[in-house]
Amino acid sequence: QQVQPLVVPDVSAAATHHQVLQEVAGSNGLQLCVTATGGDCFYDAVRLGLVEHGMVCTVQELRHSTCLELEINRAQYEPLYVVEHPQQARTFSQFLANTRYHEWCTQQSIAALAKALNMVIHVVSTDGDKPGQISAWQQPFMDGVTRRHLVVSVAYNKAEQHYMALTHQPSVLACA
């Protein structure tokens, strides 16, 4: 089954990254939901998205699953490791150790978690610096995933460097 892309409407009138993500959520019948801070926002966004599939887990369990995939397939991931932000570990070994507890997610950790969960993680991200020039783009992470009918959607606010959940269940979650 093909993963359906989210609708990314014309957001030229949006003044902030948060407004762009709210427009994307609304255009897809989703809610933008608040997540944890302190380096856990991505994992918390995925955790909230898994609720829609009847799966309950903790941020720590998702971090562990990510690390396990990265360790088991280290030969695949380590050569592609790049530092994506200033606070990130400088080596793959440090990154792996830090990911267990507090490291921000990277493209590799998103791909590893998608593979570990065997489900698509669909990321919508904002880009741009000036009001009226902020845009959104999307990327499904699904390499090695066979259950492509199971999708968790998350949103990344680039200006705030923060992930949020995109979900259909606003009554269960705190949504912005």
PDB file of C-alpha atoms in Angstrom:
ATOM      1  CA  GLN A   1       0.000   0.000   0.000  1.00  0.00           C
ATOM      2  CA  GLN A   2       1.305   3.453  -0.940  1.00  0.00           C
ATOM      3  CA  VAL A   3       1.850   6.042   1.793  1.00  0.00           C
ATOM      4  CA  GLN A   4      -0.432   8.989   1.123  1.00  0.00           C
ATOM      5  CA  PRO A   5       1.282  12.368   1.372  1.00  0.00           C
ATOM      6  CA  LEU A   6      -0.264  14.975   3.607  1.00  0.00           C
ATOM      7  CA  VAL A   7      -1.852  18.011   2.001  1.00  0.00           C
ATOM      8  CA  VAL A   8       0.490  20.989   2.331  1.00  0.00           C
ATOM      9  CA  PRO A   9      -1.670  24.027   1.519  1.00  0.00           C
ATOM     10  CA  ASP A  10      -0.459  27.410   0.327  1.00  0.00           C
ATOM     11  CA  VAL A  11       0.762  28.918   3.581  1.00  0.00           C
ATOM     12  CA  SER A  12       2.075  32.204   2.219  1.00  0.00           C
ATOM     13  CA  ALA A  13      -0.154  34.187   4.585  1.00  0.00           C
ATOM     14  CA  ALA A  14       1.142  32.386   7.682  1.00  0.00           C
ATOM     15  CA  ALA A  15       3.339  34.616   9.814  1.00  0.00           C
ATOM     16  CA  THR A  16       4.939  31.955  12.015  1.00  0.00           C
ATOM     17  CA  HIS A  17       6.202  28.407  11.764  1.00  0.00           C
ATOM     18  CA  HIS A  18       3.538  27.338  14.261  1.00  0.00           C
ATOM     19  CA  GLN A  19       0.787  28.817  12.061  1.00  0.00           C
ATOM     20  CA  VAL A  20       2.160  26.915   9.063  1.00  0.00           C
ATOM     21  CA  LEU A  21       2.001  23.644  10.995  1.00  0.00           C
ATOM     22  CA  GLN A  22      -1.522  24.439  12.214  1.00  0.00           C
ATOM     23  CA  GLU A  23      -2.569  24.998   8.574  1.00  0.00           C
ATOM     24  CA  VAL A  24      -1.058  21.668   7.518  1.00  0.00           C
ATOM     25  CA  ALA A  25      -2.746  19.876  10.429  1.00  0.00           C
ATOM     26  CA  GLY A  26      -6.140  21.459   9.704  1.00  0.00           C
ATOM     27  CA  SER A  27      -5.908  20.693   5.978  1.00  0.00           C
ATOM     28  CA  ASN A  28      -5.462  17.021   6.828  1.00  0.00           C
ATOM     29  CA  GLY A  29      -8.102  16.734   9.552  1.00  0.00           C
ATOM     30  CA  LEU A  30      -5.401  16.479  12.189  1.00  0.00           C
ATOM     31  CA  GLN A  31      -4.569  18.292  15.406  1.00  0.00           C
ATOM     32  CA  LEU A  32      -1.146  19.689  16.297  1.00  0.00           C
ATOM     33  CA  CYS A  33      -0.378  18.356  19.774  1.00  0.00           C
ATOM     34  CA  VAL A  34       2.006  19.587  22.453  1.00  0.00           C
ATOM     35  CA  THR A  35       4.975  17.375  23.315  1.00  0.00           C
ATOM     36  CA  ALA A  36       7.675  17.110  25.961  1.00  0.00           C
ATOM     37  CA  THR A  37      10.765  19.309  25.837  1.00  0.00           C
ATOM     38  CA  GLY A  38      14.393  18.771  26.820  1.00  0.00           C
ATOM     39  CA  GLY A  39      15.432  16.668  23.834  1.00  0.00           C
ATOM     40  CA  ASP A  40      12.468  14.275  24.053  1.00  0.00           C
ATOM     41  CA  CYS A  41      10.023  16.064  21.747  1.00  0.00           C
ATOM     42  CA  PHE A  42      10.467  13.770  18.731  1.00  0.00           C
ATOM     43  CA  TYR A  43      10.084  10.600  20.780  1.00  0.00           C
ATOM     44  CA  ASP A  44       7.097  12.063  22.621  1.00  0.00           C
ATOM     45  CA  ALA A  45       5.475  13.034  19.285  1.00  0.00           C
ATOM     46  CA  VAL A  46       5.892   9.459  18.043  1.00  0.00           C
ATOM     47  CA  ARG A  47       4.593   8.128  21.377  1.00  0.00           C
ATOM     48  CA  LEU A  48       1.432  10.235  20.992  1.00  0.00           C
ATOM     49  CA  GLY A  49       1.011   9.100  17.375  1.00  0.00           C
ATOM     50  CA  LEU A  50       1.275   5.447  18.377  1.00  0.00           C
ATOM     51  CA  VAL A  51      -1.792   5.868  20.609  1.00  0.00           C
ATOM     52  CA  GLU A  52      -3.876   6.048  17.423  1.00  0.00           C
ATOM     53  CA  HIS A  53      -2.658   2.548  16.558  1.00  0.00           C
ATOM     54  CA  GLY A  54      -3.478   1.218  20.032  1.00  0.00           C
ATOM     55  CA  MET A  55       0.181   1.102  21.014  1.00  0.00           C
ATOM     56  CA  VAL A  56       1.287   2.390  24.381  1.00  0.00           C
ATOM     57  CA  CYS A  57       4.961   2.947  25.146  1.00  0.00           C
ATOM     58  CA  THR A  58       7.242   5.409  26.860  1.00  0.00           C
ATOM     59  CA  VAL A  59       9.746   7.860  25.437  1.00  0.00           C
ATOM     60  CA  GLN A  60      12.495   5.764  27.010  1.00  0.00           C
ATOM     61  CA  GLU A  61      11.241   2.602  25.279  1.00  0.00           C
ATOM     62  CA  LEU A  62      11.270   4.432  21.920  1.00  0.00           C
ATOM     63  CA  ARG A  63      14.801   5.666  22.588  1.00  0.00           C
ATOM     64  CA  HIS A  64      15.845   2.098  23.430  1.00  0.00           C
ATOM     65  CA  SER A  65      14.284   0.779  20.191  1.00  0.00           C
ATOM     66  CA  THR A  66      16.147   3.447  18.221  1.00  0.00           C
ATOM     67  CA  CYS A  67      19.463   2.556  19.849  1.00  0.00           C
ATOM     68  CA  LEU A  68      18.933  -1.157  19.338  1.00  0.00           C
ATOM     69  CA  GLU A  69      18.349  -0.640  15.600  1.00  0.00           C
ATOM     70  CA  LEU A  70      21.382   1.666  15.361  1.00  0.00           C
ATOM     71  CA  GLU A  71      23.571  -0.883  17.195  1.00  0.00           C
ATOM     72  CA  ILE A  72      22.386  -3.964  15.314  1.00  0.00           C
ATOM     73  CA  ASN A  73      22.883  -2.241  11.954  1.00  0.00           C
ATOM     74  CA  ARG A  74      25.811  -0.035  12.941  1.00  0.00           C
ATOM     75  CA  ALA A  75      27.678  -0.844   9.713  1.00  0.00           C
ATOM     76  CA  GLN A  76      24.759   0.674   7.786  1.00  0.00           C
ATOM     77  CA  TYR A  77      24.327   3.810   9.924  1.00  0.00           C
ATOM     78  CA  GLU A  78      27.798   4.803  11.131  1.00  0.00           C
ATOM     79  CA  PRO A  79      29.336   5.685   7.727  1.00  0.00           C
ATOM     80  CA  LEU A  80      26.427   8.068   7.077  1.00  0.00           C
ATOM     81  CA  TYR A  81      26.592   9.806  10.460  1.00  0.00           C
ATOM     82  CA  VAL A  82      26.853  13.601  10.243  1.00  0.00           C
ATOM     83  CA  VAL A  83      26.528  16.263  12.907  1.00  0.00           C
ATOM     84  CA  GLU A  84      23.233  18.058  12.195  1.00  0.00           C
ATOM     85  CA  HIS A  85      23.204  20.602  15.026  1.00  0.00           C
ATOM     86  CA  PRO A  86      25.785  22.180  17.385  1.00  0.00           C
ATOM     87  CA  GLN A  87      24.717  20.279  20.512  1.00  0.00           C
ATOM     88  CA  GLN A  88      24.961  16.897  18.798  1.00  0.00           C
ATOM     89  CA  ALA A  89      27.647  14.342  19.673  1.00  0.00           C
ATOM     90  CA  ARG A  90      30.695  14.536  17.433  1.00  0.00           C
ATOM     91  CA  THR A  91      31.121  10.776  16.932  1.00  0.00           C
ATOM     92  CA  PHE A  92      28.663   7.999  16.181  1.00  0.00           C
ATOM     93  CA  SER A  93      29.660   6.163  19.388  1.00  0.00           C
ATOM     94  CA  GLN A  94      28.934   9.255  21.488  1.00  0.00           C
ATOM     95  CA  PHE A  95      25.689   9.806  19.596  1.00  0.00           C
ATOM     96  CA  LEU A  96      24.598   6.233  20.283  1.00  0.00           C
ATOM     97  CA  ALA A  97      25.387   6.530  23.995  1.00  0.00           C
ATOM     98  CA  ASN A  98      23.602   9.899  24.253  1.00  0.00           C
ATOM     99  CA  THR A  99      20.543   8.768  22.282  1.00  0.00           C
ATOM    100  CA  ARG A 100      19.636   6.394  25.101  1.00  0.00           C
ATOM    101  CA  TYR A 101      18.857   9.321  27.383  1.00  0.00           C
ATOM    102  CA  HIS A 102      18.877  12.825  25.953  1.00  0.00           C
ATOM    103  CA  GLU A 103      20.276  13.290  22.433  1.00  0.00           C
ATOM    104  CA  TRP A 104      18.069  15.207  20.008  1.00  0.00           C
ATOM    105  CA  CYS A 105      16.854  13.074  17.144  1.00  0.00           C
ATOM    106  CA  THR A 106      18.524  13.192  13.746  1.00  0.00           C
ATOM    107  CA  GLN A 107      17.581  11.949  10.291  1.00  0.00           C
ATOM    108  CA  GLN A 108      19.315   8.681  11.214  1.00  0.00           C
ATOM    109  CA  SER A 109      17.456   8.234  14.476  1.00  0.00           C
ATOM    110  CA  ILE A 110      14.119   8.887  12.735  1.00  0.00           C
ATOM    111  CA  ALA A 111      14.960   6.286  10.064  1.00  0.00           C
ATOM    112  CA  ALA A 112      16.137   3.813  12.719  1.00  0.00           C
ATOM    113  CA  LEU A 113      12.968   4.197  14.799  1.00  0.00           C
ATOM    114  CA  ALA A 114      10.741   3.795  11.727  1.00  0.00           C
ATOM    115  CA  LYS A 115      12.554   0.564  10.913  1.00  0.00           C
ATOM    116  CA  ALA A 116      12.471  -0.626  14.537  1.00  0.00           C
ATOM    117  CA  LEU A 117       8.710   0.004  14.776  1.00  0.00           C
ATOM    118  CA  ASN A 118       8.189  -1.305  11.232  1.00  0.00           C
ATOM    119  CA  MET A 119       5.954   1.645  10.466  1.00  0.00           C
ATOM    120  CA  VAL A 120       6.241   4.850   8.461  1.00  0.00           C
ATOM    121  CA  ILE A 121       7.170   8.017  10.317  1.00  0.00           C
ATOM    122  CA  HIS A 122       5.909  10.941   8.273  1.00  0.00           C
ATOM    123  CA  VAL A 123       7.650  14.238   9.096  1.00  0.00           C
ATOM    124  CA  VAL A 124       6.274  17.639   8.116  1.00  0.00           C
ATOM    125  CA  SER A 125       8.789  20.421   8.658  1.00  0.00           C
ATOM    126  CA  THR A 126       8.819  24.170   8.316  1.00  0.00           C
ATOM    127  CA  ASP A 127      11.498  26.267   6.676  1.00  0.00           C
ATOM    128  CA  GLY A 128      12.197  29.953   6.093  1.00  0.00           C
ATOM    129  CA  ASP A 129      13.063  33.003   8.171  1.00  0.00           C
ATOM    130  CA  LYS A 130      10.623  35.767   7.297  1.00  0.00           C
ATOM    131  CA  PRO A 131       6.849  36.030   7.747  1.00  0.00           C
ATOM    132  CA  GLY A 132       5.152  35.386   4.439  1.00  0.00           C
ATOM    133  CA  GLN A 133       8.151  33.324   3.265  1.00  0.00           C
ATOM    134  CA  ILE A 134       7.746  30.368   5.606  1.00  0.00           C
ATOM    135  CA  SER A 135       7.050  27.089   3.856  1.00  0.00           C
ATOM    136  CA  ALA A 136       6.441  23.463   4.740  1.00  0.00           C
ATOM    137  CA  TRP A 137       7.779  20.235   3.264  1.00  0.00           C
ATOM    138  CA  GLN A 138       7.256  16.583   4.097  1.00  0.00           C
ATOM    139  CA  GLN A 139       9.234  13.370   4.123  1.00  0.00           C
ATOM    140  CA  PRO A 140       8.099   9.831   4.874  1.00  0.00           C
ATOM    141  CA  PHE A 141      10.743   7.685   6.587  1.00  0.00           C
ATOM    142  CA  MET A 142      10.054   4.135   5.398  1.00  0.00           C
ATOM    143  CA  ASP A 143      13.287   2.395   4.321  1.00  0.00           C
ATOM    144  CA  GLY A 144      13.099  -1.193   5.545  1.00  0.00           C
ATOM    145  CA  VAL A 145       9.468  -0.768   6.647  1.00  0.00           C
ATOM    146  CA  THR A 146       7.043  -3.443   5.467  1.00  0.00           C
ATOM    147  CA  ARG A 147       3.905  -2.252   7.313  1.00  0.00           C
ATOM    148  CA  ARG A 148       3.457   0.848   5.184  1.00  0.00           C
ATOM    149  CA  HIS A 149      -0.222   1.113   6.069  1.00  0.00           C
ATOM    150  CA  LEU A 150       0.801   2.109   9.621  1.00  0.00           C
ATOM    151  CA  VAL A 151       1.824   5.766   9.716  1.00  0.00           C
ATOM    152  CA  VAL A 152       2.747   8.097  12.559  1.00  0.00           C
ATOM    153  CA  SER A 153       2.827  11.773  11.571  1.00  0.00           C
ATOM    154  CA  VAL A 154       4.954  14.346  13.356  1.00  0.00           C
ATOM    155  CA  ALA A 155       5.559  18.045  12.740  1.00  0.00           C
ATOM    156  CA  TYR A 156       8.858  19.874  13.167  1.00  0.00           C
ATOM    157  CA  ASN A 157       8.861  23.596  13.930  1.00  0.00           C
ATOM    158  CA  LYS A 158      12.282  24.604  12.612  1.00  0.00           C
ATOM    159  CA  ALA A 159      12.205  28.054  14.215  1.00  0.00           C
ATOM    160  CA  GLU A 160      11.709  26.574  17.691  1.00  0.00           C
ATOM    161  CA  GLN A 161      13.596  23.334  16.947  1.00  0.00           C
ATOM    162  CA  HIS A 162      10.680  21.382  18.369  1.00  0.00           C
ATOM    163  CA  TYR A 163       8.657  18.347  17.257  1.00  0.00           C
ATOM    164  CA  MET A 164       4.914  18.025  17.837  1.00  0.00           C
ATOM    165  CA  ALA A 165       2.459  15.207  17.147  1.00  0.00           C
ATOM    166  CA  LEU A 166      -0.085  15.294  14.323  1.00  0.00           C
ATOM    167  CA  THR A 167      -3.026  13.184  15.459  1.00  0.00           C
ATOM    168  CA  HIS A 168      -6.714  12.499  14.925  1.00  0.00           C
ATOM    169  CA  GLN A 169      -7.424  12.133  18.665  1.00  0.00           C
ATOM    170  CA  PRO A 170      -7.507  15.622  20.207  1.00  0.00           C
ATOM    171  CA  SER A 171      -9.739  14.502  23.065  1.00  0.00           C
ATOM    172  CA  VAL A 172      -7.015  12.233  24.448  1.00  0.00           C
ATOM    173  CA  LEU A 173      -4.097  14.624  23.988  1.00  0.00           C
ATOM    174  CA  ALA A 174      -3.151  18.214  24.751  1.00  0.00           C
ATOM    175  CA  CYS A 175      -3.370  19.946  21.387  1.00  0.00           C
ATOM    176  CA  ALA A 176      -2.266  23.439  20.407  1.00  0.00           C
TER     177      ALA A 176
END
